[in-house]
CSV table of C-alpha atoms in Angstrom, one decimal:
chain,number,residue,atom,x,y,z
J,22,UNK,CA,-72.7,99.5,-58.0
J,23,UNK,CA,-75.8,97.4,-58.2
J,24,UNK,CA,-78.0,96.6,-55.2
J,25,UNK,CA,-79.7,93.3,-55.5
J,26,UNK,CA,-81.9,91.9,-52.7
J,27,UNK,CA,-82.0,92.5,-48.9
J,28,UNK,CA,-83.6,90.2,-46.4
J,29,UNK,CA,-84.2,90.7,-42.7
J,30,UNK,CA,-83.7,87.1,-41.8
J,31,UNK,CA,-80.0,86.7,-42.6
J,32,UNK,CA,-78.0,87.7,-39.4
J,33,UNK,CA,-74.4,87.2,-40.4
J,34,UNK,CA,-72.3,90.0,-41.8
J,35,UNK,CA,-71.8,89.8,-45.6
J,36,UNK,CA,-68.4,88.5,-46.8
J,37,UNK,CA,-66.8,90.0,-49.9
J,38,UNK,CA,-66.0,87.4,-52.5
J,39,UNK,CA,-64.0,88.3,-55.7
J,40,UNK,CA,-64.2,86.4,-59.0
J,41,UNK,CA,-61.8,87.5,-61.7
J,42,UNK,CA,-62.4,86.7,-65.4
J,43,UNK,CA,-66.0,87.3,-64.3
J,44,UNK,CA,-67.4,87.7,-67.8
J,45,UNK,CA,-65.9,84.3,-68.9
J,46,UNK,CA,-67.6,80.9,-69.3
J,47,UNK,CA,-66.2,79.4,-66.1
J,48,UNK,CA,-67.5,82.3,-64.0
J,49,UNK,CA,-70.9,82.1,-65.7
J,50,UNK,CA,-71.2,78.5,-64.4
J,51,UNK,CA,-69.8,79.5,-61.0
J,52,UNK,CA,-71.5,82.7,-59.9
J,53,UNK,CA,-75.0,81.3,-59.3
J,54,UNK,CA,-73.7,78.6,-57.0
J,55,UNK,CA,-71.7,81.1,-54.9
J,56,UNK,CA,-74.6,83.6,-54.8
J,57,UNK,CA,-77.2,81.1,-53.7
J,58,UNK,CA,-75.1,79.8,-50.8
J,59,UNK,CA,-73.7,76.5,-52.1
J,60,UNK,CA,-70.1,77.5,-51.2
J,61,UNK,CA,-70.0,79.7,-48.2
J,62,UNK,CA,-73.1,78.5,-46.4
J,63,UNK,CA,-76.9,78.9,-46.6
J,64,UNK,CA,-77.0,81.6,-44.0
J,65,UNK,CA,-74.0,83.6,-45.2
J,66,UNK,CA,-74.8,86.9,-47.1
J,67,UNK,CA,-72.5,87.6,-50.0
J,68,UNK,CA,-71.1,90.8,-51.6
J,69,UNK,CA,-70.0,89.5,-55.0
J,70,UNK,CA,-67.2,91.5,-56.7
J,71,UNK,CA,-66.8,90.8,-60.4
J,72,UNK,CA,-63.5,91.9,-62.0
J,73,UNK,CA,-62.6,91.7,-65.7
J,74,UNK,CA,-60.7,93.7,-68.3
J,75,UNK,CA,-62.2,96.9,-69.6
J,76,UNK,CA,-63.4,95.5,-73.0
J,77,UNK,CA,-65.5,92.9,-71.1
J,78,UNK,CA,-67.5,95.4,-69.0
J,79,UNK,CA,-70.6,95.4,-71.3
J,80,UNK,CA,-70.7,91.6,-71.0
J,81,UNK,CA,-70.3,91.9,-67.3
J,82,UNK,CA,-73.3,94.2,-67.1
J,83,UNK,CA,-75.3,91.3,-68.6
J,84,UNK,CA,-74.0,88.9,-66.0
J,85,UNK,CA,-75.1,91.4,-63.3
J,86,UNK,CA,-78.6,91.6,-64.8
J,87,UNK,CA,-78.9,87.9,-64.6
J,88,UNK,CA,-77.7,87.7,-61.0
J,89,UNK,CA,-80.3,90.4,-60.1
J,90,UNK,CA,-83.0,88.5,-62.0
J,91,UNK,CA,-82.2,85.3,-59.9
J,92,UNK,CA,-83.6,87.2,-56.8
J,93,UNK,CA,-81.2,85.4,-54.5
J,94,UNK,CA,-81.8,86.3,-50.8
J,95,UNK,CA,-78.1,85.9,-49.8
J,96,UNK,CA,-76.8,88.2,-52.6
J,97,UNK,CA,-76.6,91.6,-51.0
J,98,UNK,CA,-74.6,93.4,-53.6
J,99,UNK,CA,-72.9,92.9,-57.0
J,100,UNK,CA,-69.9,95.1,-57.9
J,101,UNK,CA,-68.7,94.9,-61.5
J,102,UNK,CA,-65.3,96.6,-62.1
J,103,UNK,CA,-62.2,96.7,-64.1
J,104,UNK,CA,-60.2,98.4,-61.3
J,105,UNK,CA,-58.0,96.4,-58.9
J,106,UNK,CA,-58.4,98.9,-56.1
J,107,UNK,CA,-62.2,98.3,-56.2
J,108,UNK,CA,-61.9,94.5,-57.0
J,109,UNK,CA,-59.5,93.6,-54.2
J,110,UNK,CA,-60.8,95.8,-51.4
J,111,UNK,CA,-61.4,94.1,-48.0
J,112,UNK,CA,-61.8,90.7,-49.5
J,113,UNK,CA,-62.6,87.6,-47.5
J,114,UNK,CA,-62.1,85.3,-50.5
J,115,UNK,CA,-60.6,85.7,-54.0
J,116,UNK,CA,-61.2,83.3,-56.8
J,117,UNK,CA,-58.7,84.2,-59.6
J,118,UNK,CA,-60.1,82.6,-62.7
J,119,UNK,CA,-58.9,85.0,-65.3
J,120,UNK,CA,-55.6,84.5,-67.0
J,121,UNK,CA,-54.0,84.8,-70.5
J,122,UNK,CA,-54.9,81.7,-72.5
J,123,UNK,CA,-52.4,80.1,-74.8
J,124,UNK,CA,-52.8,81.4,-78.4
J,125,UNK,CA,-51.8,79.7,-81.6
J,126,UNK,CA,-48.1,80.0,-82.2
J,127,UNK,CA,-47.4,81.2,-78.6
J,128,UNK,CA,-44.4,79.7,-76.9
J,129,UNK,CA,-44.8,78.4,-73.4
J,130,UNK,CA,-42.3,80.9,-72.2
J,131,UNK,CA,-44.4,83.7,-73.7
J,132,UNK,CA,-47.5,82.4,-72.0
J,133,UNK,CA,-45.6,82.3,-68.6
J,134,UNK,CA,-44.4,85.9,-69.1
J,135,UNK,CA,-47.9,87.2,-69.8
J,136,UNK,CA,-49.3,85.5,-66.8
J,137,UNK,CA,-46.5,86.5,-64.5
J,138,UNK,CA,-47.5,90.1,-65.3
J,139,UNK,CA,-51.1,89.5,-64.5
J,140,UNK,CA,-50.6,87.6,-61.3
J,141,UNK,CA,-47.9,89.9,-60.0
J,142,UNK,CA,-50.4,92.8,-60.4
J,143,UNK,CA,-53.1,90.8,-58.7
J,144,UNK,CA,-50.8,89.7,-55.9
J,145,UNK,CA,-49.8,93.3,-55.3
J,146,UNK,CA,-53.4,94.3,-55.2
J,147,UNK,CA,-54.1,91.6,-52.6
J,148,UNK,CA,-51.2,92.9,-50.6
J,149,UNK,CA,-52.4,96.5,-50.7
J,150,UNK,CA,-56.2,96.2,-50.5
J,151,UNK,CA,-57.4,92.8,-49.2
J,152,UNK,CA,-57.8,91.5,-45.7
J,153,UNK,CA,-54.7,89.6,-44.5
J,154,UNK,CA,-57.0,86.7,-43.7
J,155,UNK,CA,-58.2,86.4,-47.3
J,156,UNK,CA,-58.3,82.9,-48.8
J,157,UNK,CA,-57.0,83.0,-52.4
J,158,UNK,CA,-57.8,80.3,-55.0
J,159,UNK,CA,-56.0,80.5,-58.3
J,160,UNK,CA,-57.7,78.8,-61.2
J,161,UNK,CA,-56.2,80.5,-64.3
J,162,UNK,CA,-53.5,78.4,-65.9
J,163,UNK,CA,-50.7,77.7,-65.5
J,164,UNK,CA,-52.4,77.6,-62.1
J,165,UNK,CA,-49.6,76.4,-59.8
J,166,UNK,CA,-47.0,78.9,-61.0
J,167,UNK,CA,-49.6,81.7,-61.2
J,168,UNK,CA,-50.5,81.0,-57.6
J,169,UNK,CA,-46.8,81.1,-56.6
J,170,UNK,CA,-46.3,84.4,-58.3
J,171,UNK,CA,-49.4,85.9,-56.6
J,172,UNK,CA,-48.2,84.7,-53.2
J,173,UNK,CA,-44.7,86.1,-53.7
J,174,UNK,CA,-46.3,89.4,-54.7
J,175,UNK,CA,-48.3,89.6,-51.4
J,176,UNK,CA,-45.6,88.9,-48.8
J,177,UNK,CA,-47.7,90.0,-45.8
J,178,UNK,CA,-50.5,87.4,-46.6
J,179,UNK,CA,-49.6,84.0,-45.2
J,180,UNK,CA,-48.5,81.5,-48.0
J,181,UNK,CA,-51.0,79.0,-46.4
J,182,UNK,CA,-53.8,81.3,-47.6
J,183,UNK,CA,-53.0,80.6,-51.2
J,184,UNK,CA,-54.0,77.5,-53.1
J,185,UNK,CA,-54.5,76.5,-56.7
J,186,UNK,CA,-57.1,74.3,-58.2
J,187,UNK,CA,-56.4,70.6,-58.7
J,188,UNK,CA,-59.8,69.6,-57.4
J,189,UNK,CA,-61.1,69.2,-61.0
J,190,UNK,CA,-58.4,66.6,-61.6
J,191,UNK,CA,-59.2,65.0,-58.2
J,192,UNK,CA,-62.9,64.8,-59.2
J,193,UNK,CA,-62.0,63.4,-62.6
J,194,UNK,CA,-59.9,60.6,-61.0
J,195,UNK,CA,-62.6,59.8,-58.5
J,196,UNK,CA,-65.3,59.6,-61.2
J,197,UNK,CA,-63.1,57.4,-63.5
J,198,UNK,CA,-62.6,54.9,-60.7
J,199,UNK,CA,-66.3,55.0,-59.8
J,200,UNK,CA,-67.4,54.4,-63.4
J,201,UNK,CA,-64.9,51.5,-63.8
J,202,UNK,CA,-66.1,49.8,-60.6
J,203,UNK,CA,-69.8,50.6,-61.2
J,204,UNK,CA,-70.5,52.6,-58.0
J,205,UNK,CA,-71.5,56.2,-57.3
J,206,UNK,CA,-68.7,58.7,-57.2
J,207,UNK,CA,-69.2,59.3,-53.4
J,208,UNK,CA,-68.3,55.6,-52.9
J,209,UNK,CA,-64.7,56.5,-53.9
J,210,UNK,CA,-62.5,58.5,-51.5
J,211,UNK,CA,-58.9,59.4,-50.9
J,212,UNK,CA,-57.6,59.5,-54.5
J,213,UNK,CA,-54.7,61.9,-54.8
J,214,UNK,CA,-53.5,64.3,-57.4
J,215,UNK,CA,-49.8,65.0,-57.0
J,216,UNK,CA,-48.0,67.9,-58.6
J,217,UNK,CA,-48.9,70.3,-61.4
J,218,UNK,CA,-52.2,71.0,-62.9
J,219,UNK,CA,-50.9,69.9,-66.3
J,220,UNK,CA,-50.4,66.7,-68.3
J,221,UNK,CA,-47.5,65.7,-65.9
J,222,UNK,CA,-49.9,65.5,-62.9
J,223,UNK,CA,-49.9,62.2,-61.2
J,224,UNK,CA,-53.4,60.8,-60.3
J,225,UNK,CA,-52.7,58.2,-57.6
J,226,UNK,CA,-55.1,55.5,-56.4
J,227,UNK,CA,-52.7,53.5,-54.2
J,228,UNK,CA,-54.4,54.9,-51.0
J,229,UNK,CA,-57.9,55.2,-52.4
J,230,UNK,CA,-60.8,53.4,-50.7
J,231,UNK,CA,-63.9,52.2,-52.5
J,232,UNK,CA,-67.2,51.2,-51.0
J,233,UNK,CA,-68.0,48.4,-53.4
J,234,UNK,CA,-71.7,47.7,-52.9
J,235,UNK,CA,-71.3,47.7,-49.1
J,236,UNK,CA,-67.8,46.3,-48.8
J,237,UNK,CA,-64.9,48.7,-48.3
J,238,UNK,CA,-61.8,47.8,-50.2
J,239,UNK,CA,-58.7,49.4,-51.7
J,240,UNK,CA,-59.0,51.1,-55.0
J,241,UNK,CA,-56.6,48.6,-56.6
J,242,UNK,CA,-58.7,45.7,-55.4
J,243,UNK,CA,-62.0,47.3,-56.4
J,244,UNK,CA,-60.8,48.0,-59.9
J,245,UNK,CA,-58.9,44.8,-60.2
J,246,UNK,CA,-57.0,46.0,-63.3
J,247,UNK,CA,-53.5,47.2,-62.4
J,248,UNK,CA,-52.5,47.8,-66.0
J,249,UNK,CA,-55.5,50.2,-66.5
J,250,UNK,CA,-54.8,52.0,-63.2
J,251,UNK,CA,-51.1,52.5,-64.2
J,252,UNK,CA,-51.9,53.3,-67.8
J,253,UNK,CA,-55.1,54.5,-69.4
J,254,UNK,CA,-56.6,55.8,-66.1
J,255,UNK,CA,-53.6,58.1,-65.6
J,256,UNK,CA,-53.6,59.4,-69.2
J,257,UNK,CA,-57.4,59.9,-69.2
J,258,UNK,CA,-57.2,62.1,-66.2
J,259,UNK,CA,-54.1,63.9,-67.4
J,260,UNK,CA,-55.6,64.7,-70.8
J,261,UNK,CA,-59.2,65.1,-69.9
J,262,UNK,CA,-59.2,68.9,-70.3
J,263,UNK,CA,-57.8,68.5,-73.9
J,264,UNK,CA,-60.5,65.9,-74.6
J,265,UNK,CA,-63.3,68.2,-73.5
J,266,UNK,CA,-61.9,71.0,-75.7
J,267,UNK,CA,-61.7,68.6,-78.7
J,268,UNK,CA,-65.4,67.6,-78.1
J,269,UNK,CA,-66.9,70.9,-77.1
J,270,UNK,CA,-64.6,73.3,-78.9
J,271,UNK,CA,-64.5,75.0,-75.5
J,272,UNK,CA,-62.6,74.4,-72.3
J,273,UNK,CA,-64.2,72.7,-69.2
J,274,UNK,CA,-66.6,75.2,-67.5
J,275,UNK,CA,-69.4,73.3,-65.7
J,276,UNK,CA,-66.9,70.8,-64.2
J,277,UNK,CA,-64.4,73.5,-63.4
J,278,UNK,CA,-67.0,75.6,-61.6
J,279,UNK,CA,-68.1,72.6,-59.6
J,280,UNK,CA,-64.5,71.9,-58.6
J,281,UNK,CA,-64.0,75.5,-57.5
J,282,UNK,CA,-67.1,75.2,-55.3
J,283,UNK,CA,-65.9,72.0,-53.8
J,284,UNK,CA,-62.5,73.5,-53.1
J,285,UNK,CA,-63.7,76.7,-51.5
J,286,UNK,CA,-66.5,74.9,-49.5
J,287,UNK,CA,-63.9,72.5,-48.0
J,288,UNK,CA,-61.7,75.4,-47.0
J,289,UNK,CA,-64.6,77.1,-45.3
J,290,UNK,CA,-66.2,74.1,-43.6
J,291,UNK,CA,-63.4,71.4,-43.6
J,292,UNK,CA,-63.1,67.9,-44.9
J,293,UNK,CA,-65.0,64.9,-43.6
J,294,UNK,CA,-63.2,62.9,-40.9
J,295,UNK,CA,-60.9,60.3,-42.5
J,296,UNK,CA,-61.0,61.9,-45.9
J,297,UNK,CA,-58.6,64.1,-47.8
J,298,UNK,CA,-58.8,66.1,-50.9
J,299,UNK,CA,-56.2,67.4,-53.4
J,300,UNK,CA,-55.1,71.0,-53.7
J,301,UNK,CA,-52.1,72.9,-54.9
J,302,UNK,CA,-50.4,74.4,-51.8
J,303,UNK,CA,-47.1,75.9,-50.9
J,304,UNK,CA,-44.4,73.2,-50.5
J,305,UNK,CA,-42.2,73.7,-47.5
J,306,UNK,CA,-40.6,71.0,-45.4
J,307,UNK,CA,-42.9,68.2,-46.5
J,308,UNK,CA,-42.3,64.5,-45.9
J,309,UNK,CA,-42.5,63.4,-49.5
J,310,UNK,CA,-39.3,64.9,-50.8
J,311,UNK,CA,-41.0,67.5,-52.9
J,312,UNK,CA,-38.8,70.6,-53.5
J,313,UNK,CA,-39.6,73.7,-51.4
J,314,UNK,CA,-41.0,76.9,-52.9
J,315,UNK,CA,-43.4,75.4,-55.3
J,316,UNK,CA,-47.2,75.3,-55.4
J,317,UNK,CA,-47.6,71.5,-55.6
J,318,UNK,CA,-50.7,69.4,-55.3
J,319,UNK,CA,-50.8,67.3,-52.1
J,320,UNK,CA,-53.4,65.3,-50.3
J,321,UNK,CA,-54.7,67.6,-47.5
J,322,UNK,CA,-57.2,67.5,-44.6
J,323,UNK,CA,-58.8,70.8,-43.7
J,324,UNK,CA,-60.1,72.0,-40.3
J,325,UNK,CA,-60.9,75.6,-39.1
J,326,UNK,CA,-60.0,76.9,-42.6
J,327,UNK,CA,-56.4,75.5,-42.2
J,328,UNK,CA,-55.1,72.7,-44.4
J,329,UNK,CA,-52.6,70.0,-43.3
J,330,UNK,CA,-50.7,67.7,-45.6
J,331,UNK,CA,-51.5,64.1,-45.0
J,332,UNK,CA,-48.2,62.7,-44.0
J,333,UNK,CA,-46.8,59.2,-43.8
J,334,UNK,CA,-48.4,57.6,-46.9
J,335,UNK,CA,-46.2,55.0,-48.4
J,336,UNK,CA,-44.7,55.9,-51.8
J,337,UNK,CA,-43.6,53.1,-54.2
J,338,UNK,CA,-41.1,53.4,-57.0
J,339,UNK,CA,-43.7,53.9,-59.6
J,340,UNK,CA,-45.3,56.8,-57.7
J,341,UNK,CA,-41.9,58.3,-56.8
J,342,UNK,CA,-41.0,58.6,-60.5
J,343,UNK,CA,-44.3,60.3,-61.4
J,344,UNK,CA,-44.1,62.7,-58.4
J,345,UNK,CA,-40.6,63.7,-59.2
J,346,UNK,CA,-41.4,64.2,-62.9
J,347,UNK,CA,-44.2,66.7,-62.2
J,348,UNK,CA,-42.1,68.4,-59.6
J,349,UNK,CA,-39.3,68.9,-62.1
J,350,UNK,CA,-41.8,70.6,-64.5
J,351,UNK,CA,-42.9,72.9,-61.7
J,352,UNK,CA,-39.3,73.8,-60.8
J,353,UNK,CA,-38.6,74.7,-64.4
J,354,UNK,CA,-41.8,76.8,-64.6
J,355,UNK,CA,-41.0,78.6,-61.4
J,356,UNK,CA,-37.4,79.4,-62.4
J,357,UNK,CA,-38.6,80.7,-65.8
J,358,UNK,CA,-41.3,82.8,-64.2
J,359,UNK,CA,-38.9,84.3,-61.6
J,360,UNK,CA,-36.7,85.6,-64.4
J,361,UNK,CA,-39.6,87.8,-65.4
J,362,UNK,CA,-40.2,89.1,-61.9
J,363,UNK,CA,-37.0,91.0,-61.2
J,364,UNK,CA,-34.3,90.8,-58.6
J,365,UNK,CA,-36.5,91.7,-55.6
J,366,UNK,CA,-38.2,88.3,-55.8
J,367,UNK,CA,-36.1,85.5,-54.4
J,368,UNK,CA,-36.6,81.8,-53.7
J,369,UNK,CA,-37.8,81.3,-50.2
């Protein structure tokens, strides 16, 4: 256990925040923002719990040294560990970044099997050790199905407390529209990512609003290029992660960390009035015809740490086809994953 810095000024009780895969590159871009108050608030002390596999513990010690050397007033304690009973104890928030990456020659089914084992273990640890109010964000891919497995393995924690990261895709879509129109990214709101965090995801601009140099208009009117919005825009967002890997020889880290911060900050403090964000959440009885018992990305508004799907948006035939296609992939992933879980896990 490593003590960092204490201040007399911070009055709030510290919250315990877990990051898994904590020796990895996404975590390296993420931990500073969490520790300095960008996510949970500028007056919220943090106990940061860093979990990784045993061979990564020496690297984790280096990360702890750097966090100490930042001398951050809100960071009360850093706990590096390879033990789930330490990592998941009394958590207020869990950011599950670590997962088994796809290796050369690995079949998709083998990748799912490996990650089912990881996220079953982590879900069981949440069930046994974490607070029942814990907010869980799954980042490690395949994020939607990993999130579903974790939630099924922690039956006493509400399904609404689990979400997976599609905010990176949301931010990518927002940025692509902003660049195309020639406005700052915060002039674009209410894009949507439907479905899976994969190449089948559907980035949807049909309900987006753009402040085009002082004039509010629809995303389609602002871009004024329907063929781009239904073609290259979608594929650019869908394949952006692969494009980053091709260019950097490493996966997205800085942008992924920023999206994680955005996602968790919105859970903690809510979304602005009239705006929604995209996140993968548990599908049950929704108004869009998405099958139940999936972690599917919807547009949501958040208040008092509780999300609500934005209902009643019109869905045209083009969107319907895309939304159904990504749902079908998630159903297949779920059904494959459940075969690895055993008979005690059923569809809800």
